[in-house]
Amino acid sequence: MIAEKPRKSFWQLFNLSFGFFGIQIGFALQNANMSRIFQSLGESLDNLPALWIAAPLTGLLVQPIVGHYSDRTWTRLGRRRPYFLAGAVLAALSLVIMPLAQSLLLAAMMLWILDASLNISMEPFRAFVGDNLRKDQHTMGYAIQTAFIGAGAVAGSLFPYLLTDLGVANTAPAGQVPDTVRISFWFGAVALFLAVLWTILTTREYSPEEMRAFAEAAPDAPDAQPIRALATRTLTSAIAWIAAGAVVIVLVWSFDLEKEVYLLGGLLGGYGLASLIAIRMARAGRDNSLLGHIVGDFSGMPPIMKRLSLVQFFSWSALFIMWIYTTPVVAQTVFGAMDASSPAYNAAGNWVGVLFAIYNGIAAVAALTLLPWLAARIGKVRTHALCLLCGAAGFASFLFIRDAQLLIVSEIGIGIAWASILAMPYAILASSLPQAKLGIFMGLFNVFVVLPQLLVATVMGSLLKALFPTEPVWTMAFAAAVLGLAALATLRVPEPDTAPV
């Protein structure tokens, strides 16, 4: 029996994650430009979070399902790579169509499709690295993946800015998207597809037999364990989730809260209903249902994953606030503009693209230099906590800086945090989870990336309107606070074993 996986060279690590370069170009174009597109099509500032709901909700639904099936897939193309290819084709098509939208409804629908497609490709990439690497290479493997994420985000964020310098029109009549954004999305579509294709053509995957030879797959079916556990559970917790969802819906109706908050109640009740059905199916002996496996694995997460999930919840709350509000914050506080069709506002939009490119560039460099160096000296957990504090300081500085160039300093701290958020939790998990279920657990871990985004999308608009309707800069104070909480929560996570396996 082979005791451990072969050690990968740098170029093998490079090929494993190069596809993420293209995927992140798609995410960067989405993150930096969707608020701008929505406002160009006539949407108001306080309604932006509702339109952004599509993206995290899609991830919530898609990633656990893709993770579940990618654990069980084996084709001539491999285990994870069929999902890379399908997602890349759909995402590229979405990027081509998105900037042609002439209505808010079509733009929101295309955001939903784009995000679903990016998630179909992205989720298996996390497990793909864990599948192919020994434990003592997990930190470097996810660091290289993070470097490609940063590089892809730099490219995607800079497209509109560079096109403006080349003389492409950066403004458009009301109800239309500027040419800089339209052409950027088309370039991004080509880059995304080619990058993912590179990884598909230059890598191979270990077969199920090889994985068993590495002694990482359990000798009998671990899939039955969560189903058996579900069958012994009472219905109390499921009913409690349903009741919690009903309470939220009643409160929204009674106090005339923002209608987007209905979604929060629907999600709580929906999870309770899914649990109720899964428990009854498990009691009936139906061991192979998708719902049963997902609910069973979610409720039976390993302790280290539960603690990291809280860290992710706080971290991604801050990030989603940044992606939604940075453009209006910078436009108002630095460029003195609130009209989305004005030249000053569009100049602010381009500068935000530069700022996003900077924090992603910092992340790419930090991932390959700072993170491995720190992790080797103080451990993965303390490294992550320290980096999150750097990000909190970066967000807090938006409250005081009124010079466009000085905001670059803010992005340094945010970039260090972003590097760690993309690398360290996954390196910790990949070293701690059973290999046979790495896909489903990585997919379920994404729930705690998505839930805070949904919470921000449903609640932040109401808070902005109620507390500071004309001063969106205070959203950055929320971001700084929750990232500080993420750093504190990290200190509860145990340091994983990194012995080669």
Coordinates of C-alpha atoms in Angstrom, one line a residue:
M1 CA 0.0 0.0 0.0
I2 CA 1.3 3.5 -0.9
A3 CA 1.6 5.4 2.4
E4 CA 1.1 8.9 1.0
K5 CA 0.5 10.9 -2.1
P6 CA 3.5 11.9 -4.2
R7 CA 4.9 15.4 -3.5
K8 CA 3.9 17.9 -6.2
S9 CA 6.4 20.3 -7.9
F10 CA 5.8 24.0 -8.2
W11 CA 4.5 23.7 -11.7
Q12 CA 2.2 20.9 -10.8
L13 CA 0.8 23.2 -8.1
F14 CA 0.6 26.0 -10.6
N15 CA -1.5 23.9 -13.0
L16 CA -3.8 22.6 -10.3
S17 CA -5.0 26.1 -9.5
F18 CA -4.5 28.1 -12.7
G19 CA -8.2 27.8 -13.6
F20 CA -9.0 29.9 -10.5
F21 CA -7.4 32.8 -12.3
G22 CA -10.2 32.8 -14.8
I23 CA -12.9 32.1 -12.3
Q24 CA -11.8 35.1 -10.2
I25 CA -11.8 37.4 -13.3
G26 CA -15.5 36.6 -13.5
F27 CA -16.1 37.3 -9.8
A28 CA -14.0 40.5 -9.9
L29 CA -16.0 41.9 -12.9
Q30 CA -19.2 41.0 -11.0
N31 CA -18.2 42.4 -7.7
A32 CA -16.7 45.7 -9.0
N33 CA -19.4 46.5 -11.6
M34 CA -22.8 45.0 -10.7
S35 CA -23.8 47.9 -8.4
R36 CA -22.7 50.3 -11.1
I37 CA -24.8 48.3 -13.7
F38 CA -27.8 48.3 -11.4
Q39 CA -27.6 52.0 -10.7
S40 CA -27.0 52.7 -14.4
L41 CA -30.3 50.9 -15.1
G42 CA -32.1 53.1 -12.6
E43 CA -31.9 51.4 -9.2
S44 CA -31.6 53.4 -6.0
L45 CA -28.8 53.0 -3.5
D46 CA -30.9 51.5 -0.7
N47 CA -32.3 48.8 -3.0
L48 CA -28.9 47.5 -4.1
P49 CA -28.7 44.8 -1.5
A50 CA -31.9 43.2 -2.6
L51 CA -30.6 42.9 -6.2
W52 CA -27.4 41.3 -4.9
I53 CA -29.4 38.5 -3.1
A54 CA -29.2 36.4 -6.2
A55 CA -25.5 35.8 -5.9
P56 CA -25.2 34.4 -2.4
L57 CA -28.6 32.5 -2.6
T58 CA -27.3 30.7 -5.7
G59 CA -24.1 29.7 -3.9
L60 CA -26.1 28.5 -1.0
L61 CA -28.1 26.1 -3.2
V62 CA -25.5 25.1 -5.7
Q63 CA -22.3 24.4 -3.7
P64 CA -23.5 21.7 -1.4
I65 CA -25.2 19.9 -4.3
V66 CA -22.1 20.1 -6.5
G67 CA -19.9 19.0 -3.6
H68 CA -22.2 16.0 -2.9
Y69 CA -22.1 14.8 -6.5
S70 CA -18.5 15.6 -7.2
D71 CA -17.5 13.3 -4.4
R72 CA -19.4 10.5 -6.3
T73 CA -18.5 11.4 -9.9
W74 CA -16.0 9.4 -11.9
T75 CA -15.8 9.9 -15.7
R76 CA -13.2 9.8 -18.4
L77 CA -12.6 13.5 -17.6
G78 CA -12.2 12.7 -13.9
R79 CA -14.0 13.5 -10.6
R80 CA -14.0 17.3 -10.3
R81 CA -13.0 18.4 -13.8
P82 CA -16.4 17.8 -15.4
Y83 CA -17.8 20.5 -13.1
F84 CA -15.0 22.9 -13.9
L85 CA -15.8 22.6 -17.7
A86 CA -19.6 22.9 -17.3
G87 CA -19.4 25.9 -15.0
A88 CA -16.8 27.7 -17.2
V89 CA -19.0 27.4 -20.4
L90 CA -22.1 28.7 -18.6
A91 CA -20.2 31.5 -16.9
A92 CA -18.5 32.7 -20.1
L93 CA -21.9 32.9 -21.8
S94 CA -23.3 34.8 -18.9
L95 CA -20.5 37.3 -19.0
V96 CA -21.2 37.9 -22.7
I97 CA -24.9 38.5 -22.2
M98 CA -24.8 40.5 -18.9
P99 CA -23.7 43.9 -20.1
L100 CA -26.3 43.8 -22.9
A101 CA -29.1 43.9 -20.4
Q102 CA -31.6 46.7 -20.9
S103 CA -33.6 46.2 -17.8
L104 CA -33.1 45.5 -14.1
L105 CA -35.0 42.3 -14.3
L106 CA -32.7 40.9 -17.0
A107 CA -29.6 42.1 -15.2
A108 CA -30.7 40.5 -11.9
M109 CA -31.5 37.2 -13.7
M110 CA -28.1 37.2 -15.4
L111 CA -26.4 37.8 -12.1
W112 CA -28.1 34.7 -10.8
I113 CA -27.0 32.6 -13.7
L114 CA -23.5 34.0 -13.7
D115 CA -23.1 33.3 -10.0
A116 CA -24.5 29.8 -10.2
S117 CA -22.1 29.0 -13.1
L118 CA -19.1 30.4 -11.2
N119 CA -20.0 28.4 -8.2
I120 CA -20.3 25.2 -10.2
S121 CA -16.7 25.7 -11.3
M122 CA -15.4 27.1 -8.0
E123 CA -16.6 24.6 -5.4
P124 CA -14.8 21.5 -6.9
F125 CA -11.6 23.5 -7.2
R126 CA -11.4 23.7 -3.4
A127 CA -11.7 19.9 -3.1
F128 CA -9.5 19.4 -6.1
V129 CA -6.5 20.8 -4.4
G130 CA -7.2 18.8 -1.2
D131 CA -7.6 15.6 -3.4
N132 CA -4.2 16.0 -5.0
L133 CA -2.0 17.2 -2.2
R134 CA -0.4 15.8 0.9
K135 CA -1.2 17.5 4.2
D136 CA 2.2 19.1 4.4
Q137 CA 1.5 20.8 1.0
H138 CA -2.0 22.1 1.8
T139 CA -0.8 25.5 3.0
M140 CA 1.3 26.1 -0.2
G141 CA -1.4 24.6 -2.4
Y142 CA -4.1 26.9 -1.2
A143 CA -1.7 29.8 -1.1
I144 CA -1.0 29.4 -4.8
Q145 CA -4.7 29.1 -5.4
T146 CA -5.1 32.4 -3.5
A147 CA -2.4 34.0 -5.6
F148 CA -4.3 33.1 -8.7
I149 CA -7.5 34.4 -7.2
G150 CA -5.7 37.7 -6.5
A151 CA -4.1 37.9 -9.9
G152 CA -7.5 37.2 -11.6
A153 CA -9.2 39.8 -9.5
V154 CA -6.5 42.4 -10.4
A155 CA -7.1 41.7 -14.1
G156 CA -10.9 41.8 -13.8
S157 CA -10.9 44.9 -11.7
L158 CA -8.5 46.8 -14.0
F159 CA -10.2 46.1 -17.3
P160 CA -12.6 49.2 -17.2
Y161 CA -9.9 51.5 -16.0
L162 CA -7.4 50.5 -18.7
L163 CA -10.1 50.7 -21.4
T164 CA -10.8 54.2 -20.3
D165 CA -7.2 55.2 -20.7
L166 CA -7.4 53.7 -24.2
G167 CA -10.2 56.1 -25.1
V168 CA -13.2 53.7 -24.7
A169 CA -16.3 55.6 -23.5
N170 CA -16.7 55.3 -19.7
T171 CA -20.1 57.0 -19.6
A172 CA -23.4 56.2 -21.2
P173 CA -26.9 57.6 -21.4
A174 CA -29.3 56.8 -18.5
G175 CA -30.5 53.2 -18.8
Q176 CA -27.3 52.0 -20.6
V177 CA -24.1 50.3 -19.5
P178 CA -20.8 52.1 -20.4
D179 CA -18.7 50.6 -23.2
T180 CA -15.8 50.1 -20.8
V181 CA -17.9 47.7 -18.7
R182 CA -19.4 45.9 -21.7
I183 CA -16.0 45.2 -23.3
S184 CA -14.5 44.2 -20.0
F185 CA -17.1 41.5 -19.5
W186 CA -16.5 40.1 -23.0
F187 CA -12.7 39.9 -22.4
G188 CA -13.4 38.3 -19.1
A189 CA -15.5 35.6 -20.7
V190 CA -12.7 34.5 -23.0
A191 CA -10.1 34.6 -20.2
L192 CA -12.2 32.6 -17.8
F193 CA -12.9 29.8 -20.3
L194 CA -9.2 29.5 -21.4
A195 CA -7.8 29.5 -17.8
V196 CA -10.2 26.7 -16.7
L197 CA -9.4 24.7 -19.9
W198 CA -5.7 25.0 -19.0
T199 CA -6.2 23.2 -15.7
I200 CA -8.4 20.6 -17.3
L201 CA -5.8 19.8 -20.0
T202 CA -2.7 19.9 -17.8
T203 CA -3.8 17.9 -14.7
R204 CA -5.0 14.4 -13.8
E205 CA -7.0 13.2 -10.9
Y206 CA -6.4 10.2 -8.7
S207 CA -8.9 7.4 -9.4
P208 CA -11.1 6.0 -6.6
E209 CA -8.8 3.0 -6.4
E210 CA -5.7 5.2 -6.0
M211 CA -7.5 7.2 -3.3
R212 CA -8.2 4.0 -1.4
A213 CA -4.5 3.1 -1.8
F214 CA -3.5 6.3 -0.1
A215 CA -5.6 5.0 2.9
E216 CA -7.7 8.2 2.9
A217 CA -11.0 6.6 2.1
A218 CA -12.8 4.7 4.8
P219 CA -13.0 0.9 4.3
D220 CA -16.7 0.8 4.5
A221 CA -19.4 3.3 3.4
P222 CA -19.1 6.5 5.5
D223 CA -22.1 7.9 3.7
A224 CA -24.5 5.8 5.8
Q225 CA -23.3 7.3 9.0
P226 CA -25.1 10.7 8.8
I227 CA -28.3 9.0 7.6
R228 CA -28.2 6.7 10.6
A229 CA -27.7 9.7 12.9
L230 CA -30.6 11.5 11.3
A231 CA -32.9 8.5 11.9
T232 CA -32.3 8.8 15.6
R233 CA -33.0 12.5 15.9
T234 CA -36.3 14.0 17.2
L235 CA -38.3 16.4 15.2
T236 CA -37.9 19.2 17.8
S237 CA -35.0 21.0 16.2
A238 CA -36.7 20.9 12.8
I239 CA -39.9 22.4 14.2
A240 CA -37.9 25.1 16.0
W241 CA -36.3 26.2 12.7
I242 CA -39.7 26.4 11.1
A243 CA -41.1 28.4 14.0
A244 CA -38.1 30.8 13.9
G245 CA -38.8 31.4 10.2
A246 CA -42.5 32.0 10.8
V247 CA -41.6 34.5 13.6
V248 CA -39.3 36.5 11.3
I249 CA -42.0 36.6 8.6
V250 CA -44.6 37.8 11.1
L251 CA -42.3 40.5 12.4
V252 CA -41.6 41.7 8.9
W253 CA -45.3 42.0 8.2
S254 CA -46.2 43.5 11.5
F255 CA -43.5 46.2 11.6
D256 CA -43.5 46.8 7.8
L257 CA -39.8 46.0 7.5
E258 CA -38.0 45.7 4.2
K259 CA -39.5 43.0 2.1
E260 CA -36.1 41.4 1.4
V261 CA -36.1 40.2 5.1
Y262 CA -38.9 37.8 4.2
L263 CA -36.1 35.8 2.5
L264 CA -34.4 35.4 5.8
G265 CA -37.5 34.0 7.4
G266 CA -38.0 31.7 4.3
L267 CA -34.5 30.3 4.6
L268 CA -34.9 29.5 8.3
G269 CA -38.2 27.8 7.7
G270 CA -36.9 26.1 4.6
Y271 CA -34.0 24.5 6.5
G272 CA -36.5 23.3 9.1
L273 CA -38.7 21.8 6.5
A274 CA -35.8 20.2 4.8
S275 CA -34.6 18.7 8.1
L276 CA -38.1 17.4 8.8
I277 CA -38.3 15.7 5.5
A278 CA -34.8 14.3 5.8
I279 CA -35.4 12.8 9.2
R280 CA -38.6 11.1 8.1
M281 CA -36.8 9.7 5.0
A282 CA -34.0 8.4 7.2
R283 CA -36.5 6.7 9.5
A284 CA -38.0 5.1 6.5
G285 CA -34.7 3.6 5.5
R286 CA -34.0 5.8 2.4
D287 CA -30.2 5.9 2.7
N288 CA -29.3 7.4 -0.7
S289 CA -31.3 10.6 -0.9
L290 CA -29.5 13.8 -1.7
L291 CA -31.4 15.7 0.9
G292 CA -30.6 13.2 3.6
H293 CA -26.9 13.3 2.9
I294 CA -26.7 17.1 2.8
V295 CA -28.8 17.6 6.0
G296 CA -27.1 14.8 7.8
D297 CA -23.6 16.0 6.9
F298 CA -24.5 19.6 7.8
S299 CA -25.8 18.6 11.2
G300 CA -22.9 16.3 11.8
M301 CA -20.1 18.6 10.9
P302 CA -16.7 18.0 12.6
P303 CA -16.1 20.3 15.6
I304 CA -13.2 22.1 13.9
M305 CA -15.5 22.9 10.9
K306 CA -18.2 24.3 13.3
R307 CA -15.7 26.7 14.9
L308 CA -14.3 27.8 11.5
S309 CA -17.8 28.4 10.3
L310 CA -18.3 31.1 12.8
V311 CA -15.1 32.8 11.6
Q312 CA -16.3 32.6 8.0
F313 CA -19.7 34.0 8.9
F314 CA -18.1 37.2 10.4
S315 CA -15.4 37.4 7.7
W316 CA -17.7 37.3 4.8
S317 CA -20.2 39.7 6.3
A318 CA -17.4 42.3 6.1
L319 CA -16.5 41.4 2.6
F320 CA -20.0 41.6 1.2
I321 CA -20.5 45.0 2.8
M322 CA -17.3 46.1 1.0
W323 CA -18.4 44.8 -2.4
I324 CA -21.8 46.4 -2.3
Y325 CA -20.9 49.8 -0.8
T326 CA -17.4 50.7 -1.7
T327 CA -18.4 52.4 -4.9
P328 CA -21.1 54.7 -3.4
V329 CA -18.8 55.3 -0.3
V330 CA -15.8 56.4 -2.4
A331 CA -18.0 58.3 -4.8
Q332 CA -19.5 60.4 -2.0
T333 CA -16.6 60.8 0.4
V334 CA -13.8 61.2 -2.1
F335 CA -15.3 62.3 -5.4
G336 CA -18.3 64.2 -4.0
A337 CA -20.8 62.4 -6.3
M338 CA -24.1 60.6 -5.8
D339 CA -25.5 60.7 -9.3
A340 CA -24.7 57.4 -10.9
S341 CA -24.8 58.9 -14.4
S342 CA -22.3 61.7 -13.6
P343 CA -18.7 61.7 -14.9
A344 CA -17.5 62.0 -11.2
Y345 CA -19.4 59.0 -10.1
N346 CA -18.1 56.9 -13.0
A347 CA -14.6 58.1 -12.3
A348 CA -15.1 56.9 -8.7
G349 CA -16.3 53.5 -10.1
N350 CA -13.1 53.2 -12.1
W351 CA -11.0 54.1 -9.0
V352 CA -12.8 51.5 -7.0
G353 CA -11.8 49.0 -9.7
V354 CA -8.2 50.1 -9.1
L355 CA -8.6 49.8 -5.3
F356 CA -10.0 46.3 -5.7
A357 CA -7.1 45.4 -8.0
I358 CA -4.7 46.7 -5.3
Y359 CA -6.2 44.6 -2.5
N360 CA -6.2 41.6 -4.7
G361 CA -2.7 42.2 -5.9
I362 CA -1.6 42.5 -2.2
A363 CA -3.4 39.2 -1.5
A364 CA -1.6 37.5 -4.3
V365 CA 1.8 38.6 -3.0
A366 CA 0.9 37.9 0.7
A367 CA -0.4 34.4 -0.2
L368 CA 3.0 33.4 -1.6
T369 CA 5.2 35.2 0.9
L370 CA 3.6 36.3 4.2
L371 CA 1.2 33.5 4.8
P372 CA 3.6 30.5 4.5
W373 CA 6.2 32.4 6.5
L374 CA 3.9 33.2 9.3
A375 CA 2.1 29.8 9.3
A376 CA 5.5 28.1 9.7
R377 CA 6.3 30.2 12.8
I378 CA 3.1 30.8 14.6
G379 CA 0.7 28.3 13.1
K380 CA -2.2 28.6 10.7
V381 CA -4.7 29.7 13.3
R382 CA -2.8 32.6 14.7
T383 CA -1.8 33.6 11.2
H384 CA -5.4 33.9 10.2
A385 CA -6.4 35.9 13.3
L386 CA -3.5 38.4 12.8
C387 CA -4.4 38.9 9.1
L388 CA -8.1 39.5 9.9
L389 CA -7.1 42.3 12.3
C390 CA -5.2 43.9 9.5
G391 CA -8.3 43.9 7.4
A392 CA -10.4 45.4 10.3
A393 CA -7.9 48.3 10.4
G394 CA -8.2 48.8 6.7
F395 CA -12.0 49.0 6.8
A396 CA -12.0 51.4 9.8
S397 CA -9.7 53.8 7.9
F398 CA -12.4 54.5 5.3
L399 CA -14.1 56.6 8.1
F400 CA -11.3 59.1 8.1
I401 CA -9.5 59.1 4.7
R402 CA -10.8 61.6 2.1
D403 CA -7.9 61.3 -0.4
A404 CA -8.2 58.8 -3.2
Q405 CA -4.5 57.9 -3.1
L406 CA -4.4 57.3 0.6
L407 CA -7.1 54.7 0.2
I408 CA -4.4 52.5 -1.2
V409 CA -3.1 52.2 2.4
S410 CA -6.5 50.9 3.5
E411 CA -6.4 48.3 0.7
I412 CA -3.1 46.9 2.0
G413 CA -4.7 45.7 5.2
I414 CA -7.8 44.4 3.4
G415 CA -5.6 42.6 0.9
I416 CA -3.7 40.8 3.7
A417 CA -7.0 39.7 5.3
W418 CA -8.4 38.6 1.9
A419 CA -5.3 36.4 1.3
S420 CA -5.8 34.7 4.6
I421 CA -9.6 34.3 4.2
L422 CA -9.1 32.5 0.8
A423 CA -6.3 30.3 2.0
M424 CA -6.0 29.5 5.7
P425 CA -9.5 28.2 6.5
Y426 CA -9.3 25.8 3.5
A427 CA -5.8 24.7 4.4
I428 CA -7.0 24.0 8.0
L429 CA -10.1 22.1 6.8
A430 CA -8.3 20.0 4.1
S431 CA -5.9 18.8 6.8
S432 CA -8.7 17.9 9.1
L433 CA -11.6 16.4 7.1
P434 CA -12.1 12.9 5.7
Q435 CA -10.9 12.8 2.1
A436 CA -13.9 10.7 0.9
K437 CA -16.2 13.6 1.8
L438 CA -14.1 16.6 1.1
G439 CA -16.3 17.8 -1.7
I440 CA -19.6 17.9 0.3
F441 CA -17.9 19.4 3.4
M442 CA -16.2 22.1 1.3
G443 CA -19.7 22.8 -0.2
L444 CA -21.3 22.9 3.2
F445 CA -18.6 25.2 4.5
N446 CA -19.6 27.6 1.8
V447 CA -23.0 27.9 3.5
F448 CA -21.2 30.1 6.1
V449 CA -19.8 32.2 3.2
V450 CA -23.3 32.7 1.8
L451 CA -25.4 33.2 4.9
P452 CA -23.7 36.4 6.0
Q453 CA -24.0 37.7 2.5
L454 CA -27.8 37.0 2.6
L455 CA -28.0 38.7 6.0
V456 CA -26.2 41.8 4.7
A457 CA -28.3 41.8 1.6
T458 CA -31.6 41.6 3.5
V459 CA -30.7 43.7 6.6
M460 CA -28.1 46.3 5.6
G461 CA -30.4 48.2 3.3
S462 CA -32.9 48.7 6.1
L463 CA -30.1 49.8 8.5
L464 CA -28.7 52.2 5.9
K465 CA -32.1 53.8 5.3
A466 CA -33.0 54.0 9.0
L467 CA -29.6 55.1 10.5
F468 CA -27.6 56.9 7.9
P469 CA -29.6 57.2 4.6
T470 CA -27.2 59.8 3.2
E471 CA -23.9 58.5 4.6
P472 CA -23.1 55.0 3.3
V473 CA -19.5 55.4 4.7
W474 CA -20.8 54.1 8.1
T475 CA -21.2 50.6 6.5
M476 CA -17.4 50.4 6.7
A477 CA -17.6 50.7 10.4
F478 CA -19.9 47.6 10.5
A479 CA -17.3 45.8 8.3
A480 CA -14.4 46.7 10.6
A481 CA -16.4 45.5 13.7
V482 CA -17.4 42.1 12.3
L483 CA -13.9 41.4 11.0
G484 CA -12.6 42.1 14.5
L485 CA -15.1 39.5 15.8
A486 CA -13.9 37.0 13.2
A487 CA -10.3 37.4 14.5
L488 CA -11.5 36.7 18.0
A489 CA -13.5 33.7 16.9
T490 CA -10.4 32.3 15.1
L491 CA -8.6 31.9 18.4
R492 CA -11.1 29.1 19.4
V493 CA -10.0 26.9 16.4
P494 CA -7.5 24.2 17.3
E495 CA -4.3 24.0 15.2
P496 CA -4.5 21.1 12.7
D497 CA -2.1 18.2 12.3
T498 CA 0.1 18.8 9.3
A499 CA 2.0 15.4 9.1
P500 CA 2.2 14.2 5.5
V501 CA -0.6 11.9 4.4

